[in-house]
């Protein structure tokens, strides 16, 4: 027993005992890019794991040992399912004898720009009738500081149990970067903060059996804010280099050369690169959870608002630069043929959520252009009532286009072959690495 275990209430000591002797059953609610890797990790650590998801297809696939998540292979998942260490269900009732439960459900924004906690609330409300003592609940979904204490805690205490005594509640931000193999759920340090110190200790004990490094902080709010500062840092720095594009264009400087030169500084600088906008469901959204919360305490988070304004304006800026390049060659956008390379929101992933590529394609179509795209990871996409299917041969499509637009620079694309046959290339990612050729125009 570690020294701080002595300060635990009996229910807490019982849980610590279960977690450290491999007798525990745990549940993971939400089997997405965060939940499934976590469920696999907990199962590999020796827990009996029950995964819960509302999607019957995902549940059936997991129970067949088939993974729907990029980072989890069949070779990893199938043995855990066959051995009975991991199973999936749509029914919360199967969690009634769990000792610990992690909640990793989506936290999107509403159309109004406000946080949408409906998935967290739904999970908490379905969980409450099943709660028993002892049990620990850990929220992983990215949200504003205060959510765990102000929204989840009251729901769970409707069970009649007292958090910090019979029941334990903590927050632990997810740090999963899909497709990444160097930093994984297992070896990425995991921050965790509880409603009470006992909650922190109990929750940390559950994760310490499976995750290499667990960083205990003093409260759920600190843990919630940790995630938001991480992703606000990215959004603000990406916005800063995107504004550098506008500055360098006015000064007649190559922003890419400037950034490469600045990146030679071995300390006090961190390289970010400009682009056509900010995609993904983390970076564009997480900071807005923070600025929304700060409005409720009458503070205007200027950096976040400004970063969002600059990043959101980039697709329109890129289309304006494309129009300028076409105009300089005596061509109109209207009626011209464009090939956009890359629909995904970042290289080597298939995710198109918030992808600036879709904004660029939409804006070109609004100007009367005929737009096709090529993306080896995205065979087709739908967005707000319209959609496209990827061409199969990008070199042939480039040959037939008036302008090729590089929006997301996936690896493995024949950029040399495309450059050779293209009349004009607008390169918003410096994918051609300079290619100082009259027909290549860089952001
Ligand atoms: N982007 C730029 N310039 C940059 C970096 C990114 O324009 O210098 C753009 C990307 O093209 C993309 C968007 O920003 O459209 C977001 O890119 P990202 O690299 O931040 O990728 P994400 O959205 O997958 O962010 C995730 C985050 N992980 C979690 O939230 C758990 C983030 O915290 C990670 O730091 C990031 O991956 C990562 O490091 O790759």
mmCIF file with all atom_site columns, C-alpha atoms in Angstrom, residues 202-316:
data_model
loop_
_atom_site.group_PDB
_atom_site.id
_atom_site.type_symbol
_atom_site.label_atom_id
_atom_site.label_alt_id
_atom_site.label_comp_id
_atom_site.label_asym_id
_atom_site.label_entity_id
_atom_site.label_seq_id
_atom_site.pdbx_PDB_ins_code
_atom_site.Cartn_x
_atom_site.Cartn_y
_atom_site.Cartn_z
_atom_site.occupancy
_atom_site.B_iso_or_equiv
_atom_site.pdbx_formal_charge
_atom_site.auth_seq_id
_atom_site.auth_comp_id
_atom_site.auth_asym_id
_atom_site.auth_atom_id
_atom_site.pdbx_PDB_model_num
ATOM 1   C CA . UNK A 1 202 ? -7.966  5.501  -6.777  1.00 0.00 ? 202 UNK A CA 1
ATOM 2   C CA . UNK A 1 203 ? -8.311  6.556  -10.423 1.00 0.00 ? 203 UNK A CA 1
ATOM 3   C CA . UNK A 1 204 ? -4.540  6.801  -10.863 1.00 0.00 ? 204 UNK A CA 1
ATOM 4   C CA . UNK A 1 205 ? -4.161  3.291  -9.437  1.00 0.00 ? 205 UNK A CA 1
ATOM 5   C CA . UNK A 1 206 ? -6.545  1.893  -12.055 1.00 0.00 ? 206 UNK A CA 1
ATOM 6   C CA . UNK A 1 207 ? -4.510  3.458  -14.880 1.00 0.00 ? 207 UNK A CA 1
ATOM 7   C CA . UNK A 1 208 ? -1.064  2.754  -13.404 1.00 0.00 ? 208 UNK A CA 1
ATOM 8   C CA . UNK A 1 209 ? -1.568  -0.980 -14.021 1.00 0.00 ? 209 UNK A CA 1
ATOM 9   C CA . UNK A 1 210 ? -1.773  -0.269 -17.776 1.00 0.00 ? 210 UNK A CA 1
ATOM 10  C CA . UNK A 1 211 ? -0.111  3.076  -18.586 1.00 0.00 ? 211 UNK A CA 1
ATOM 11  C CA . UNK A 1 212 ? 3.628   3.686  -18.195 1.00 0.00 ? 212 UNK A CA 1
ATOM 12  C CA . UNK A 1 213 ? 3.422   7.144  -16.618 1.00 0.00 ? 213 UNK A CA 1
ATOM 13  C CA . UNK A 1 214 ? 0.472   8.617  -14.697 1.00 0.00 ? 214 UNK A CA 1
ATOM 14  C CA . UNK A 1 215 ? 0.724   12.273 -13.636 1.00 0.00 ? 215 UNK A CA 1
ATOM 15  C CA . UNK A 1 216 ? -1.527  13.067 -10.662 1.00 0.00 ? 216 UNK A CA 1
ATOM 16  C CA . UNK A 1 217 ? -2.805  16.659 -10.390 1.00 0.00 ? 217 UNK A CA 1
ATOM 17  C CA . UNK A 1 218 ? -4.803  18.328 -7.631  1.00 0.00 ? 218 UNK A CA 1
ATOM 18  C CA . UNK A 1 219 ? -8.258  18.527 -9.187  1.00 0.00 ? 219 UNK A CA 1
ATOM 19  C CA . UNK A 1 220 ? -10.488 17.642 -12.124 1.00 0.00 ? 220 UNK A CA 1
ATOM 20  C CA . UNK A 1 221 ? -10.333 21.287 -13.226 1.00 0.00 ? 221 UNK A CA 1
ATOM 21  C CA . UNK A 1 222 ? -6.539  21.218 -13.483 1.00 0.00 ? 222 UNK A CA 1
ATOM 22  C CA . UNK A 1 223 ? -6.745  18.044 -15.573 1.00 0.00 ? 223 UNK A CA 1
ATOM 23  C CA . UNK A 1 224 ? -9.469  19.511 -17.798 1.00 0.00 ? 224 UNK A CA 1
ATOM 24  C CA . UNK A 1 225 ? -7.494  22.734 -18.273 1.00 0.00 ? 225 UNK A CA 1
ATOM 25  C CA . UNK A 1 226 ? -4.270  20.818 -19.043 1.00 0.00 ? 226 UNK A CA 1
ATOM 26  C CA . UNK A 1 227 ? -5.797  19.396 -22.203 1.00 0.00 ? 227 UNK A CA 1
ATOM 27  C CA . UNK A 1 228 ? -7.156  22.757 -23.278 1.00 0.00 ? 228 UNK A CA 1
ATOM 28  C CA . UNK A 1 229 ? -3.841  24.574 -22.845 1.00 0.00 ? 229 UNK A CA 1
ATOM 29  C CA . UNK A 1 230 ? -2.144  21.833 -24.912 1.00 0.00 ? 230 UNK A CA 1
ATOM 30  C CA . UNK A 1 231 ? -4.479  22.252 -27.858 1.00 0.00 ? 231 UNK A CA 1
ATOM 31  C CA . UNK A 1 232 ? -4.897  26.021 -27.538 1.00 0.00 ? 232 UNK A CA 1
ATOM 32  C CA . UNK A 1 233 ? -1.098  26.219 -27.753 1.00 0.00 ? 233 UNK A CA 1
ATOM 33  C CA . UNK A 1 234 ? -1.301  24.479 -31.134 1.00 0.00 ? 234 UNK A CA 1
ATOM 34  C CA . UNK A 1 235 ? -4.225  26.481 -32.485 1.00 0.00 ? 235 UNK A CA 1
ATOM 35  C CA . UNK A 1 236 ? -2.612  29.826 -31.524 1.00 0.00 ? 236 UNK A CA 1
ATOM 36  C CA . UNK A 1 237 ? 0.800   28.899 -32.957 1.00 0.00 ? 237 UNK A CA 1
ATOM 37  C CA . UNK A 1 238 ? -0.718  27.610 -36.178 1.00 0.00 ? 238 UNK A CA 1
ATOM 38  C CA . UNK A 1 239 ? -2.675  30.873 -36.441 1.00 0.00 ? 239 UNK A CA 1
ATOM 39  C CA . UNK A 1 240 ? 0.532   32.827 -35.846 1.00 0.00 ? 240 UNK A CA 1
ATOM 40  C CA . UNK A 1 241 ? 2.333   31.178 -38.779 1.00 0.00 ? 241 UNK A CA 1
ATOM 41  C CA . UNK A 1 242 ? -0.798  31.524 -40.897 1.00 0.00 ? 242 UNK A CA 1
ATOM 42  C CA . UNK A 1 243 ? -0.731  35.262 -40.222 1.00 0.00 ? 243 UNK A CA 1
ATOM 43  C CA . UNK A 1 244 ? 2.969   35.201 -41.162 1.00 0.00 ? 244 UNK A CA 1
ATOM 44  C CA . UNK A 1 245 ? 1.786   34.084 -44.630 1.00 0.00 ? 245 UNK A CA 1
ATOM 45  C CA . UNK A 1 246 ? -0.230  37.289 -45.006 1.00 0.00 ? 246 UNK A CA 1
ATOM 46  C CA . UNK A 1 247 ? 2.678   39.402 -43.712 1.00 0.00 ? 247 UNK A CA 1
ATOM 47  C CA . UNK A 1 248 ? 5.284   37.744 -45.954 1.00 0.00 ? 248 UNK A CA 1
ATOM 48  C CA . UNK A 1 249 ? 3.030   38.065 -48.992 1.00 0.00 ? 249 UNK A CA 1
ATOM 49  C CA . UNK A 1 250 ? 2.827   41.831 -48.401 1.00 0.00 ? 250 UNK A CA 1
ATOM 50  C CA . UNK A 1 251 ? 6.585   42.041 -47.878 1.00 0.00 ? 251 UNK A CA 1
ATOM 51  C CA . UNK A 1 252 ? 7.356   39.867 -50.898 1.00 0.00 ? 252 UNK A CA 1
ATOM 52  C CA . UNK A 1 253 ? 9.074   37.223 -48.748 1.00 0.00 ? 253 UNK A CA 1
ATOM 53  C CA . UNK A 1 254 ? 8.925   33.418 -48.951 1.00 0.00 ? 254 UNK A CA 1
ATOM 54  C CA . UNK A 1 255 ? 7.284   32.471 -45.629 1.00 0.00 ? 255 UNK A CA 1
ATOM 55  C CA . UNK A 1 256 ? 8.537   28.879 -45.969 1.00 0.00 ? 256 UNK A CA 1
ATOM 56  C CA . UNK A 1 257 ? 12.152  30.001 -46.248 1.00 0.00 ? 257 UNK A CA 1
ATOM 57  C CA . UNK A 1 258 ? 11.704  32.301 -43.237 1.00 0.00 ? 258 UNK A CA 1
ATOM 58  C CA . UNK A 1 259 ? 10.214  29.513 -41.094 1.00 0.00 ? 259 UNK A CA 1
ATOM 59  C CA . UNK A 1 260 ? 12.907  27.006 -42.122 1.00 0.00 ? 260 UNK A CA 1
ATOM 60  C CA . UNK A 1 261 ? 15.559  29.563 -41.173 1.00 0.00 ? 261 UNK A CA 1
ATOM 61  C CA . UNK A 1 262 ? 13.880  30.293 -37.817 1.00 0.00 ? 262 UNK A CA 1
ATOM 62  C CA . UNK A 1 263 ? 13.671  26.541 -37.145 1.00 0.00 ? 263 UNK A CA 1
ATOM 63  C CA . UNK A 1 264 ? 17.466  26.356 -37.130 1.00 0.00 ? 264 UNK A CA 1
ATOM 64  C CA . UNK A 1 265 ? 17.317  28.029 -33.714 1.00 0.00 ? 265 UNK A CA 1
ATOM 65  C CA . UNK A 1 266 ? 18.061  25.148 -31.305 1.00 0.00 ? 266 UNK A CA 1
ATOM 66  C CA . UNK A 1 267 ? 16.152  26.700 -28.395 1.00 0.00 ? 267 UNK A CA 1
ATOM 67  C CA . UNK A 1 268 ? 13.260  29.073 -27.768 1.00 0.00 ? 268 UNK A CA 1
ATOM 68  C CA . UNK A 1 269 ? 11.472  28.323 -31.016 1.00 0.00 ? 269 UNK A CA 1
ATOM 69  C CA . UNK A 1 270 ? 9.035   25.567 -32.062 1.00 0.00 ? 270 UNK A CA 1
ATOM 70  C CA . UNK A 1 271 ? 8.324   25.093 -35.770 1.00 0.00 ? 271 UNK A CA 1
ATOM 71  C CA . UNK A 1 272 ? 4.768   25.240 -37.031 1.00 0.00 ? 272 UNK A CA 1
ATOM 72  C CA . UNK A 1 273 ? 3.927   25.408 -40.728 1.00 0.00 ? 273 UNK A CA 1
ATOM 73  C CA . UNK A 1 274 ? 1.228   27.443 -42.489 1.00 0.00 ? 274 UNK A CA 1
ATOM 74  C CA . UNK A 1 275 ? -1.613  25.837 -44.381 1.00 0.00 ? 275 UNK A CA 1
ATOM 75  C CA . UNK A 1 276 ? -5.061  26.252 -45.893 1.00 0.00 ? 276 UNK A CA 1
ATOM 76  C CA . UNK A 1 277 ? -6.763  26.187 -42.484 1.00 0.00 ? 277 UNK A CA 1
ATOM 77  C CA . UNK A 1 278 ? -7.227  24.182 -39.302 1.00 0.00 ? 278 UNK A CA 1
ATOM 78  C CA . UNK A 1 279 ? -8.888  20.775 -39.502 1.00 0.00 ? 279 UNK A CA 1
ATOM 79  C CA . UNK A 1 280 ? -9.616  17.856 -37.238 1.00 0.00 ? 280 UNK A CA 1
ATOM 80  C CA . UNK A 1 281 ? -12.060 17.568 -34.365 1.00 0.00 ? 281 UNK A CA 1
ATOM 81  C CA . UNK A 1 282 ? -9.543  18.533 -31.657 1.00 0.00 ? 282 UNK A CA 1
ATOM 82  C CA . UNK A 1 283 ? -7.574  21.650 -32.453 1.00 0.00 ? 283 UNK A CA 1
ATOM 83  C CA . UNK A 1 284 ? -10.300 23.803 -34.019 1.00 0.00 ? 284 UNK A CA 1
ATOM 84  C CA . UNK A 1 285 ? -12.785 22.895 -31.299 1.00 0.00 ? 285 UNK A CA 1
ATOM 85  C CA . UNK A 1 286 ? -11.045 22.397 -27.946 1.00 0.00 ? 286 UNK A CA 1
ATOM 86  C CA . UNK A 1 287 ? -9.954  26.053 -27.540 1.00 0.00 ? 287 UNK A CA 1
ATOM 87  C CA . UNK A 1 288 ? -13.549 27.169 -28.169 1.00 0.00 ? 288 UNK A CA 1
ATOM 88  C CA . UNK A 1 289 ? -14.645 25.078 -25.176 1.00 0.00 ? 289 UNK A CA 1
ATOM 89  C CA . UNK A 1 290 ? -12.244 27.186 -23.099 1.00 0.00 ? 290 UNK A CA 1
ATOM 90  C CA . UNK A 1 291 ? -13.297 30.554 -24.551 1.00 0.00 ? 291 UNK A CA 1
ATOM 91  C CA . UNK A 1 292 ? -16.964 29.615 -24.055 1.00 0.00 ? 292 UNK A CA 1
ATOM 92  C CA . UNK A 1 293 ? -16.327 28.832 -20.357 1.00 0.00 ? 293 UNK A CA 1
ATOM 93  C CA . UNK A 1 294 ? -14.384 32.071 -19.871 1.00 0.00 ? 294 UNK A CA 1
ATOM 94  C CA . UNK A 1 295 ? -17.306 34.093 -21.223 1.00 0.00 ? 295 UNK A CA 1
ATOM 95  C CA . UNK A 1 296 ? -19.326 32.746 -18.285 1.00 0.00 ? 296 UNK A CA 1
ATOM 96  C CA . UNK A 1 297 ? -16.805 34.405 -15.965 1.00 0.00 ? 297 UNK A CA 1
ATOM 97  C CA . UNK A 1 298 ? -16.865 37.576 -18.063 1.00 0.00 ? 298 UNK A CA 1
ATOM 98  C CA . UNK A 1 299 ? -13.453 37.143 -19.655 1.00 0.00 ? 299 UNK A CA 1
ATOM 99  C CA . UNK A 1 300 ? -12.783 37.378 -23.398 1.00 0.00 ? 300 UNK A CA 1
ATOM 100 C CA . UNK A 1 301 ? -10.068 34.913 -24.433 1.00 0.00 ? 301 UNK A CA 1
ATOM 101 C CA . UNK A 1 302 ? -8.596  37.165 -27.104 1.00 0.00 ? 302 UNK A CA 1
ATOM 102 C CA . UNK A 1 303 ? -5.806  34.846 -28.293 1.00 0.00 ? 303 UNK A CA 1
ATOM 103 C CA . UNK A 1 304 ? -8.283  31.993 -28.835 1.00 0.00 ? 304 UNK A CA 1
ATOM 104 C CA . UNK A 1 305 ? -10.807 34.204 -30.627 1.00 0.00 ? 305 UNK A CA 1
ATOM 105 C CA . UNK A 1 306 ? -8.110  35.764 -32.830 1.00 0.00 ? 306 UNK A CA 1
ATOM 106 C CA . UNK A 1 307 ? -6.559  32.353 -33.639 1.00 0.00 ? 307 UNK A CA 1
ATOM 107 C CA . UNK A 1 308 ? -9.953  30.976 -34.586 1.00 0.00 ? 308 UNK A CA 1
ATOM 108 C CA . UNK A 1 309 ? -10.641 34.026 -36.779 1.00 0.00 ? 309 UNK A CA 1
ATOM 109 C CA . UNK A 1 310 ? -7.302  33.729 -38.629 1.00 0.00 ? 310 UNK A CA 1
ATOM 110 C CA . UNK A 1 311 ? -7.424  29.944 -39.061 1.00 0.00 ? 311 UNK A CA 1
ATOM 111 C CA . UNK A 1 312 ? -11.044 30.021 -40.207 1.00 0.00 ? 312 UNK A CA 1
ATOM 112 C CA . UNK A 1 313 ? -10.237 32.670 -42.808 1.00 0.00 ? 313 UNK A CA 1
ATOM 113 C CA . UNK A 1 314 ? -7.409  30.652 -44.419 1.00 0.00 ? 314 UNK A CA 1
ATOM 114 C CA . UNK A 1 315 ? -9.508  28.631 -46.934 1.00 0.00 ? 315 UNK A CA 1
ATOM 115 C CA . UNK A 1 316 ? -10.950 31.867 -48.351 1.00 0.00 ? 316 UNK A CA 1
#
